[in-house]
Amino acid sequence: MKSPFPYSDDNKRYHTWNYYLRHQFGGKVFKVSLNAGFTCPNLDGKKGVGGCTYCSSAGSGDFAGNPETPLHKQFDEIKHQLHQKWPQAQYIAYFQAHTNTYAPLPVLKRCFEEALAYPNVVGLSIATRADCLSPATADYLAQISQKTHLMVELGLQSAFDETGERINRCHSYQDFLKGYRLLTQRGIRVCVHLINGLPGETHEMMLYSARTVAALRPHSVKLHLLHVLKGTQIANELERGDFSLLSLEEYVQIICDQLEVFSPQTVIQRVTGDGKKEDLVGPLWSLKKFVVMNEIDKELLRRNSMQGKEWNNIGTDS
């Protein structure tokens, strides 16, 4: 059954990343996750130590390559796996691990321009922090965006500064806004990350963060589930009983409420997330990714709802 949602050609009632890529590029496009060996300012002592409490030693790049391996070899290894199934696919080079603008500009240029030269690469996706964007870096990214499909991904996670302090984010919501506007004022596409299930956050707080981001009209968002991984600070907090994990039912309700407040034009790159099975402490139900996605689809259908249903009720913020 075809969805009544306007940006869908299947049963989805939200603006999926796959739908966007097919209509942007006319065929199959994959992200190839890369690890350029960067670090973060809340990891190296500039702003803090230890990194975000939920972050693994791979810096949220658990599916990216080995930083000891040259970028072109990382790219070829991952591309080869995908190419066997989709030989006509095109690729977006995804600088995923840690903070990928936290380096001198010449280093960034060398990495990004090398990746753009790989065969069948049609764009770049760069994961970073909003407080690691200088005007000079933003100007350079604007130049890239004129010649390829560029997406800069900003890890906000929550609009609440008290949550940011608890997870050792080491920047404020106002810092996020400053970096966000450095990019959008230059016409650069931005994807904002939110994490549901962070310690101390209620359903209402998670929905507030979604409404706050929706009002900014980002190009894309990623709505993540908190994955508690072995060896992280947040795993210690969970073991002590400092917070509890979301159930599947709770998560589905939160995601559907959040989808309703985003503009229909905003691309939803994720509605859940991935955690390596061998490293995952919980929630274990998240390992069944397609079950989670199907439950979201079923709940939107049950509500007779879709992305953007509440969009006109939140206003905008320029």
Steps between C-alpha positions, in 0.01 A plus 500: 500500500642835396541759772301827495823680594611713202874414520457125480471240226440207736319453832716746700329795662818702542765645269757222494867532410461231233216694336711816500806330351303328223340825395824698535728260313266275304630172642660315790736707715685382811700668770850358541608565861856621544725567799754775434655473847368827643419553868258726694542803729318322785740209460843661464466745791428819308149511647481175695625146530338164452277601210119478503390243757324281242781509245716193439873513442421514128335840545157400363679349204469134597414407141765726347845386391818456698674839544835325451391400148537760221172658398506359149539145635217554751283621215587212268437235767152625585410584141594150387246345739221727372603478136444123493129551565446830317763530224348822364492678837646842566657606828510774758828511693395525865755639745331352806735434791560775758500869394584541134563875491725493809829534313695769313337603173780357279446159662126519438553600139736209439256244645182634341646560157660156494162342574327705231742359242401137564301328222121543508507734801216748461524678833644543847340466841702650785413428864616768742420720798346843462772653721772375262409718204696816430390755237798391287396135520140590422616701197697199376202270551288744302746465212467121516121528499518685169661203326352194672217386726621601846330418829640617834369300794483672839465296818267700720336197672282719727391864512541497880831628635455302823491182291805622309686538829394157618627332182821710498416664167702810597307747288169681544190526288603857416834365377304262279291784357812701419657211308172406334456853367861520381407216267143581398580864427744366239239272347652179640268205567492402868387180666433530876535199730270441799525209744192367675534334839784706647524492883256731675292579193124456491276442199405869516866609494577283197200642318608854593844437346331379182273806488796730558702345217196480271451876534849550351396320179815285460547312177512168690484346844613173653281377784710253698433260780751511784714190465691412817829344399752306706788704635319836497430731791128472439523121537635557851208734574251240379664229714470727805130550427535874431251478212293242313480407134202569277271215406415440134147624564623824659747560219242452226267752664781756534613461138147533362439812711828645373430420136170687523673831587757505217428673172412247229798629299753411773673174412496237776832323460443269797222394734717259700868412512760227487706353780746213456340188645816397684529844668135577571386506863151618406229544401532151350173539310678755280692218332182421306523817296232413247257409778552847648441667164192289433353589840546870418323451167215315671457769766483780243239298312304434820499874574415582138797734531820592314801729513396863524155445647580749780747710298272804468461512877865565586597808296847564366823653622735662251 
